[in-house]
């Protein structure tokens, strides 16, 4: 029996302006994403720099606005200066983060030039692990200064006459993580002071840039949120964003856990907003800190053995291993692994990250950047021979295409479920979530074009919803349509992917700005309205 559900939207209840950067992606040279998808000089479509044109063209057809690069844990041991100039003179290094050889065939300039070719805004992460203030100064000077100095003229000599104009700079990566090369886990105040001084110096090179400081790299760590507080007290007035990371996990096959994932992001975002506002008060500062959720994902994990008595303790073997038998690997871009399929219902993989983006929309006044960790692969899947579309692309594409303008509050009235606390291993432990709405929603209103879009997920994995959408507060609008995406085939395979795409809902009706629709179990729904001419 279908459950009753209602969402109401009123144009007067505004959250804030939506930044297009919340639809960004994250890139780090792990596996084949860089040496394979991005760069393969032997590929039939490779251009003069070795970039795969088939993947570039596929990404250009999407609305992905920005990419954070070149990492990731990788940057904390990477010297960007070793990656510029003629390739035959570049230095190859061990990448301690991912136990790989890094040849620097794709270096500083290649990352930024590839972003130019795709049409993405690059958001750059500097090394504040083994790097320092001078490295940061030289990097900004090389990247953004017009000319007349050693580093800016070296950029020209290396083939890029004009400055790259990178606007957003991340002050290191996950600097609290014990897995990080040169981690500041034990000294948040020291990192905060370093971030403060580095941000000042970088802005003295280029006063137009914005900087983002690392806070706790996961709300699962035992020092969250005190580590964040100690950092922010040292650098609040010199930075523009806090850099937040979180990967929410669910046990394979557990729908209740997976569909409640965005609730944990809501907890995380609210905690960080409260913390920033507290520090703002301490500093007597007029600055309202912005949030950058620049690594996120919802993913299935197998349940492992728990070791009781190690509450929230980060095991060395969990995040880094001292294994004498482990060998460094060299990734051959011409020998990429075959396409794989996640071990879960394909709709779960499509809806998980969409739910996180909707959470960012509901905090659009503060969250201004979002970088989906798998975002480039979601926007355009890629293996050695083909680019292809996966089901997760469609909600992402809808959000990028229609989720602009002003974010509006959505009032939800629906049935709910309770999720018990659960643990997947010693570090992935989650508190209970009470009264989880079966209906998840967000709305975007473009005042310039008069378009309203309401995004709705039916989280219920068993029952349909007898759904009402009330927008009677919006006058002069016309119902444009309702697209839905769902499947009864819950097997993760190529056949399921091919047959899973949004279609027009035929039985949805709208009468006097009240829409009646059936929301299928575990479905993605987009309701669109346009201004009457």
XYZ file of C-alpha atoms in Angstrom:
533
model
C 0.000 0.000 0.000
C 1.370 3.410 -0.989
C 2.379 5.727 1.839
C 1.002 9.281 1.932
C 3.552 12.070 1.482
C 3.465 15.805 0.880
C 6.043 18.494 0.110
C 5.180 22.209 0.236
C 7.283 24.992 -1.294
C 6.843 28.726 -0.773
C 8.961 31.366 -2.575
C 9.191 33.500 0.572
C 11.122 30.844 2.521
C 14.558 31.291 0.996
C 17.750 29.627 2.186
C 20.346 31.353 0.030
C 21.958 31.682 -3.368
C 23.157 28.429 -4.901
C 26.821 28.375 -5.911
C 27.494 26.373 -9.069
C 30.694 25.119 -7.415
C 28.693 22.725 -5.236
C 28.464 20.504 -8.331
C 32.237 20.149 -8.616
C 34.383 17.024 -8.635
C 37.593 15.825 -7.011
C 40.586 14.340 -8.827
C 43.597 12.533 -7.366
C 46.105 10.257 -9.160
C 44.837 6.982 -7.716
C 44.534 3.943 -9.960
C 43.632 4.935 -13.510
C 41.784 8.240 -13.057
C 44.845 10.297 -14.128
C 47.071 7.727 -15.816
C 44.389 6.118 -17.945
C 41.228 8.202 -18.102
C 42.944 11.564 -18.332
C 46.342 10.730 -19.797
C 47.227 7.921 -22.212
C 49.617 8.961 -24.997
C 49.121 5.599 -26.755
C 45.348 5.914 -26.935
C 43.814 6.343 -30.419
C 42.214 9.628 -29.332
C 45.292 11.052 -27.550
C 46.134 14.666 -28.373
C 49.597 16.193 -28.615
C 49.895 16.252 -24.797
C 48.759 12.664 -24.356
C 45.281 13.590 -23.080
C 42.394 11.379 -24.146
C 40.123 13.479 -26.311
C 37.222 11.025 -26.018
C 37.014 11.629 -22.261
C 37.560 15.365 -22.674
C 34.692 15.600 -25.177
C 32.413 13.518 -22.959
C 33.092 15.759 -19.956
C 32.598 18.927 -22.029
C 29.030 17.795 -22.720
C 28.241 17.865 -18.988
C 27.705 20.833 -16.691
C 30.466 19.953 -14.200
C 31.771 23.421 -13.229
C 34.943 22.800 -11.253
C 37.487 20.221 -10.162
C 39.709 20.116 -7.091
C 43.168 18.798 -7.962
C 45.780 17.307 -7.947
C 44.728 15.572 -4.695
C 44.270 14.358 -2.025
C 46.685 12.571 0.231
C 49.033 12.570 -2.754
C 49.876 16.279 -2.444
C 51.299 16.060 1.081
C 54.474 14.469 -0.283
C 54.476 15.974 -3.803
C 56.837 18.745 -4.878
C 55.113 20.588 -7.717
C 58.444 22.071 -8.836
C 59.647 18.592 -9.842
C 56.719 18.317 -12.266
C 57.248 21.354 -14.491
C 59.362 21.892 -17.591
C 60.498 19.291 -20.170
C 59.373 15.799 -19.223
C 62.827 14.321 -19.737
C 64.115 16.564 -16.932
C 61.376 15.830 -14.415
C 61.975 13.795 -11.297
C 60.147 10.563 -10.585
C 59.273 9.932 -6.944
C 57.650 7.403 -4.671
C 54.143 8.415 -3.714
C 53.995 7.385 -0.063
C 50.256 8.032 0.181
C 49.189 5.374 -2.339
C 52.371 3.278 -2.604
C 52.909 4.035 -6.257
C 55.636 5.383 -8.515
C 54.742 8.866 -9.691
C 56.585 9.728 -12.925
C 55.355 13.347 -13.135
C 54.324 12.907 -16.780
C 51.191 14.675 -15.591
C 52.486 17.640 -13.661
C 51.389 21.038 -12.439
C 50.896 22.541 -15.902
C 49.231 19.439 -17.321
C 46.604 19.389 -14.579
C 45.711 23.016 -15.195
C 45.865 22.763 -18.988
C 43.670 19.668 -18.976
C 41.108 21.602 -16.916
C 41.267 24.391 -19.509
C 40.582 21.931 -22.306
C 37.571 20.466 -20.539
C 36.298 23.883 -19.447
C 36.509 23.208 -15.712
C 37.539 25.705 -13.045
C 40.612 24.236 -11.314
C 40.702 24.511 -7.515
C 44.238 23.774 -6.392
C 45.511 21.929 -3.298
C 48.995 22.894 -2.120
C 51.392 20.752 -0.107
C 51.396 21.810 3.542
C 52.726 18.446 4.680
C 56.323 18.326 3.473
C 55.899 21.698 1.726
C 55.975 25.127 3.296
C 55.258 28.825 2.884
C 57.846 29.468 0.188
C 56.524 26.563 -1.890
C 53.058 28.106 -1.669
C 54.315 31.597 -2.582
C 56.231 30.304 -5.597
C 53.284 28.185 -6.708
C 50.864 31.118 -6.759
C 53.482 33.309 -8.432
C 54.134 30.694 -11.138
C 50.433 30.041 -11.621
C 48.806 33.472 -11.387
C 51.365 36.278 -11.713
C 51.405 38.160 -15.020
C 55.172 38.169 -15.553
C 58.482 39.815 -14.768
C 59.580 37.462 -11.997
C 61.556 34.228 -12.025
C 58.556 31.964 -11.466
C 56.111 33.768 -13.747
C 58.663 33.921 -16.553
C 59.405 30.219 -16.036
C 55.712 29.501 -16.627
C 55.946 31.369 -19.925
C 59.120 29.497 -20.845
C 57.259 26.268 -20.139
C 54.621 27.183 -22.690
C 51.811 29.051 -20.926
C 52.051 32.770 -21.652
C 49.004 33.920 -19.694
C 48.429 33.315 -15.974
C 46.142 30.397 -15.168
C 44.097 32.553 -12.807
C 43.350 29.873 -10.197
C 40.986 31.416 -7.644
C 40.470 28.761 -4.951
C 43.478 27.308 -3.099
C 43.341 24.574 -0.447
C 45.862 24.862 2.365
C 46.925 21.234 2.395
C 44.853 18.084 2.498
C 43.388 16.330 5.568
C 46.145 17.703 7.730
C 44.686 16.077 10.844
C 44.761 12.560 9.376
C 47.272 10.146 10.945
C 47.583 8.611 7.468
C 48.872 11.924 6.058
C 52.532 12.491 5.210
C 53.740 15.104 7.727
C 50.394 15.083 9.547
C 49.493 17.849 11.983
C 47.232 15.478 13.915
C 49.009 16.164 17.204
C 49.297 19.921 16.750
C 46.142 21.620 15.453
C 47.285 24.994 16.732
C 50.572 24.653 14.840
C 48.714 23.854 11.627
C 46.342 26.763 12.224
C 49.285 29.158 12.591
C 50.944 27.748 9.448
C 47.675 28.035 7.491
C 47.229 31.608 8.684
C 50.713 32.689 7.607
C 50.551 30.766 4.326
C 47.168 32.200 3.412
C 48.414 35.741 4.118
C 51.500 35.261 1.969
C 49.575 33.705 -0.930
C 47.109 36.598 -0.912
C 49.977 39.072 -0.920
C 51.051 37.453 -4.203
C 47.507 37.559 -5.601
C 44.859 39.433 -3.638
C 42.024 37.993 -5.730
C 42.367 34.410 -4.520
C 40.395 32.572 -1.828
C 41.839 29.982 0.535
C 40.389 26.991 2.343
C 41.763 25.612 5.604
C 41.521 21.958 6.607
C 39.274 21.003 9.474
C 38.865 17.419 10.697
C 39.013 15.163 7.660
C 36.170 13.087 9.030
C 33.577 13.520 11.763
C 34.376 9.893 12.678
C 37.737 10.846 14.198
C 37.970 11.107 17.968
C 39.443 14.635 17.922
C 36.481 16.068 15.972
C 35.404 18.836 16.461
C 37.968 20.127 18.961
C 40.790 19.881 16.377
C 38.740 22.144 14.112
C 38.215 24.672 16.882
C 41.927 24.897 17.674
C 42.765 25.439 13.986
C 40.116 28.080 13.353
C 41.091 30.136 16.379
C 44.484 30.707 14.699
C 43.433 31.526 11.134
C 39.744 32.505 11.035
C 40.265 35.992 9.631
C 42.763 35.062 6.902
C 40.900 32.189 5.197
C 37.628 32.025 3.294
C 36.451 28.416 3.557
C 36.799 25.390 5.750
C 37.692 22.234 3.808
C 35.451 19.349 4.915
C 35.716 15.666 3.966
C 33.439 12.753 4.729
C 32.742 9.318 3.302
C 29.568 7.786 4.682
C 29.479 4.000 4.566
C 26.685 1.452 4.692
C 26.731 -2.317 4.939
C 26.333 -3.983 1.563
C 22.649 -4.717 0.987
C 21.387 -2.543 3.869
C 18.917 -0.083 2.341
C 18.007 1.641 5.604
C 21.633 2.597 6.302
C 22.367 3.701 2.775
C 19.290 5.875 2.363
C 19.901 7.642 5.680
C 23.429 8.670 4.622
C 22.570 12.326 4.003
C 21.381 12.641 7.624
C 24.979 12.121 8.776
C 26.099 14.845 6.366
C 23.427 17.095 7.846
C 24.858 16.492 11.320
C 28.367 17.216 10.049
C 27.419 20.436 8.224
C 25.387 21.763 11.152
C 28.220 21.064 13.596
C 30.762 22.872 11.433
C 28.448 25.866 10.915
C 27.932 26.122 14.660
C 31.665 25.850 15.279
C 32.481 28.544 12.696
C 29.878 30.878 14.137
C 31.266 30.311 17.632
C 34.775 31.242 16.473
C 33.355 34.249 14.626
C 31.932 35.434 17.940
C 35.246 34.765 19.723
C 37.083 36.800 17.094
C 34.494 39.599 17.104
C 34.700 39.204 13.336
C 32.178 40.331 10.705
C 33.273 37.447 8.457
C 30.806 34.595 7.972
C 32.825 31.494 7.120
C 31.884 29.533 3.996
C 31.969 25.748 3.767
C 33.649 23.569 1.152
C 32.644 19.900 1.210
C 35.412 19.006 -1.202
C 35.596 15.266 -0.722
C 32.449 13.241 -0.200
C 30.896 9.958 -1.131
C 28.388 7.353 -0.035
C 29.719 3.849 -0.432
C 29.041 0.243 0.501
C 31.453 -1.604 2.769
C 31.556 -5.215 3.968
C 31.095 -5.716 7.682
C 34.346 -6.662 9.420
C 35.332 -7.983 12.823
C 34.981 -5.466 15.633
C 37.578 -5.133 18.374
C 35.739 -4.022 21.466
C 37.543 -1.655 23.797
C 39.086 0.337 20.930
C 36.368 2.945 20.757
C 37.064 5.405 17.925
C 40.695 4.373 17.963
C 42.509 4.729 14.660
C 44.372 1.496 14.078
C 47.692 1.941 12.237
C 46.789 -0.953 9.973
C 43.465 0.654 9.134
C 44.921 3.728 7.476
C 48.581 2.995 6.860
C 50.572 -0.213 6.941
C 54.216 -0.996 7.570
C 54.355 -4.123 5.433
C 57.789 -5.375 4.348
C 56.153 -7.456 1.616
C 54.258 -4.586 0.027
C 55.578 -3.449 -3.328
C 55.271 -0.086 -5.041
C 53.131 -0.193 -8.170
C 53.528 1.551 -11.510
C 50.247 2.375 -13.254
C 50.350 1.806 -16.986
C 47.746 4.075 -18.630
C 47.581 1.695 -21.593
C 46.698 -1.248 -19.372
C 43.701 0.000 -17.405
C 41.520 -2.415 -15.430
C 38.166 -3.341 -16.919
C 34.979 -1.640 -15.879
C 33.637 -2.880 -12.549
C 30.209 -2.697 -10.944
C 29.518 -1.741 -7.295
C 28.145 -4.603 -5.198
C 24.797 -2.893 -4.589
C 21.517 -1.967 -6.217
C 22.362 0.526 -9.012
C 19.704 2.960 -7.760
C 21.455 3.155 -4.405
C 24.658 4.224 -6.087
C 22.691 6.815 -8.071
C 20.811 8.227 -5.093
C 23.533 8.267 -2.439
C 25.564 11.209 -3.731
C 22.433 12.964 -5.037
C 21.185 13.011 -1.451
C 24.418 14.685 -0.311
C 24.091 17.390 -2.977
C 20.491 17.996 -1.870
C 21.817 18.443 1.671
C 24.203 21.091 0.335
C 21.259 22.805 -1.384
C 19.447 22.897 1.952
C 22.498 24.744 3.347
C 23.141 26.866 0.264
C 23.651 29.971 2.378
C 26.879 28.482 3.796
C 27.994 25.556 1.623
C 29.538 27.117 -1.475
C 31.781 24.328 -2.820
C 31.187 20.611 -3.198
C 33.524 18.092 -4.849
C 32.198 14.598 -5.421
C 35.112 12.204 -5.123
C 33.858 10.075 -8.011
C 32.350 13.062 -9.790
C 34.334 12.922 -13.028
C 33.669 9.200 -13.388
C 29.987 9.787 -12.659
C 29.821 12.587 -15.222
C 31.526 10.439 -17.857
C 32.405 6.819 -17.176
C 35.634 5.660 -18.790
C 37.596 2.478 -19.397
C 40.411 1.773 -21.846
C 38.254 1.621 -24.948
C 35.083 3.535 -24.212
C 33.379 6.378 -22.428
C 29.931 5.508 -21.159
C 27.049 6.653 -18.986
C 26.282 5.120 -15.601
C 22.949 5.523 -13.756
C 24.444 7.861 -11.145
C 25.016 10.368 -13.945
C 21.343 11.239 -14.336
C 20.575 12.701 -10.870
C 23.930 14.508 -10.981
C 23.097 15.942 -14.415
C 19.609 17.023 -13.308
C 21.004 18.810 -10.277
C 23.655 20.596 -12.322
C 21.185 21.597 -15.031
C 18.252 22.718 -12.895
C 19.704 23.360 -9.419
C 20.553 27.042 -9.766
C 19.224 30.350 -8.514
C 17.908 30.439 -4.954
C 17.491 27.431 -2.701
C 14.024 27.285 -1.144
C 12.961 25.467 1.979
C 10.795 22.411 1.468
C 8.317 21.394 4.153
C 7.958 17.598 4.220
C 5.075 15.647 5.728
C 5.579 11.912 5.345
C 6.063 8.630 7.166
C 9.433 7.983 8.786
C 11.693 5.176 9.925
C 14.230 4.746 12.716
C 17.765 3.574 12.009
C 19.646 1.780 14.752
C 23.283 2.586 15.450
C 25.679 0.372 13.524
C 29.363 -0.404 13.113
C 31.099 -1.802 10.057
C 34.611 -1.930 11.514
C 36.649 -0.260 14.267
C 36.519 3.194 12.691
C 33.212 3.214 10.772
C 30.793 3.489 13.676
C 27.581 5.467 13.412
C 25.001 6.652 15.910
C 21.310 6.008 15.416
C 19.138 8.259 13.264
C 15.593 8.672 14.527
C 12.633 9.711 12.404
C 14.288 9.564 8.991
C 11.870 10.926 6.372
C 11.040 8.480 3.612
C 10.833 11.549 1.356
C 13.948 13.650 0.729
C 13.548 16.960 -1.113
C 15.188 20.219 -2.179
C 14.063 23.107 -4.389
C 15.782 25.644 -6.648
C 14.097 28.843 -7.851
C 15.651 30.917 -10.613
C 14.152 34.386 -10.212
C 15.639 35.591 -13.514
C 14.043 32.923 -15.706
C 11.105 32.174 -13.422
C 11.921 28.460 -13.313
C 11.263 26.331 -10.251
C 12.610 22.794 -9.864
C 11.795 20.461 -6.989
C 14.006 17.396 -6.528
C 12.497 14.471 -4.635
C 13.897 11.086 -3.598
C 11.631 8.345 -2.354
C 13.958 6.649 0.112
C 11.503 3.815 0.674
C 12.986 0.657 -0.817
C 9.693 -1.279 -0.595
C 6.657 0.956 -1.122
C 5.520 3.688 -3.467
C 4.414 7.067 -2.142
C 1.065 8.692 -2.880
C 2.674 12.090 -3.301
C 1.377 15.664 -3.258
C 3.515 18.668 -4.190
C 2.004 21.993 -3.109
C 3.448 25.175 -4.662
C 0.314 27.307 -4.385
C 2.444 30.147 -2.996
C 4.011 30.593 -6.424
C 1.764 32.477 -8.813
C 2.015 32.749 -12.583
C 3.669 29.348 -12.972
C 2.982 26.495 -15.359
C 3.698 22.833 -14.631
C 6.333 21.679 -17.105
C 6.594 18.009 -16.203
C 7.766 15.247 -13.894
C 10.619 12.913 -14.774
C 11.259 9.797 -12.730
C 14.039 7.248 -12.538
C 13.674 3.851 -10.897
C 14.155 0.177 -11.643
C 12.808 -3.149 -10.537
C 16.082 -4.808 -11.540
C 18.300 -4.456 -8.493
C 21.228 -6.445 -9.859
C 24.394 -4.402 -10.408
C 25.402 -5.273 -13.972
C 25.788 -3.726 -17.401
C 22.266 -4.660 -18.474
C 20.730 -2.873 -15.499
C 22.831 0.228 -16.239
C 21.743 0.353 -19.882
C 18.055 0.309 -19.002
C 18.196 2.814 -16.156
C 17.508 6.430 -17.157
C 14.887 9.085 -16.362
C 11.555 8.928 -18.195
C 8.515 11.173 -18.243
C 5.957 10.178 -15.599
C 2.716 9.674 -17.504
C 0.178 9.669 -14.679
C 1.302 12.819 -12.844
C -1.297 15.616 -12.848
C -1.225 19.254 -11.739
C -4.321 21.229 -10.748
C -4.037 24.819 -9.496
C -0.377 24.381 -8.597
C -0.949 21.176 -6.659
C 0.725 18.142 -8.192
C -0.389 14.571 -7.611
C 2.059 11.792 -8.428
C 3.114 8.274 -7.559
C 6.721 8.052 -6.420
C 8.109 4.612 -7.124
C 10.191 2.838 -4.468
C 13.791 4.009 -4.390
C 13.236 6.608 -7.106
C 14.660 9.907 -8.317
C 12.049 12.519 -9.257
C 12.304 15.986 -10.793
C 9.291 18.339 -10.913
C 9.682 21.405 -13.128
C 7.672 24.608 -13.352
C 8.143 27.582 -15.660
C 6.858 31.140 -15.627
C 3.717 31.782 -17.637
C 4.408 33.942 -20.663
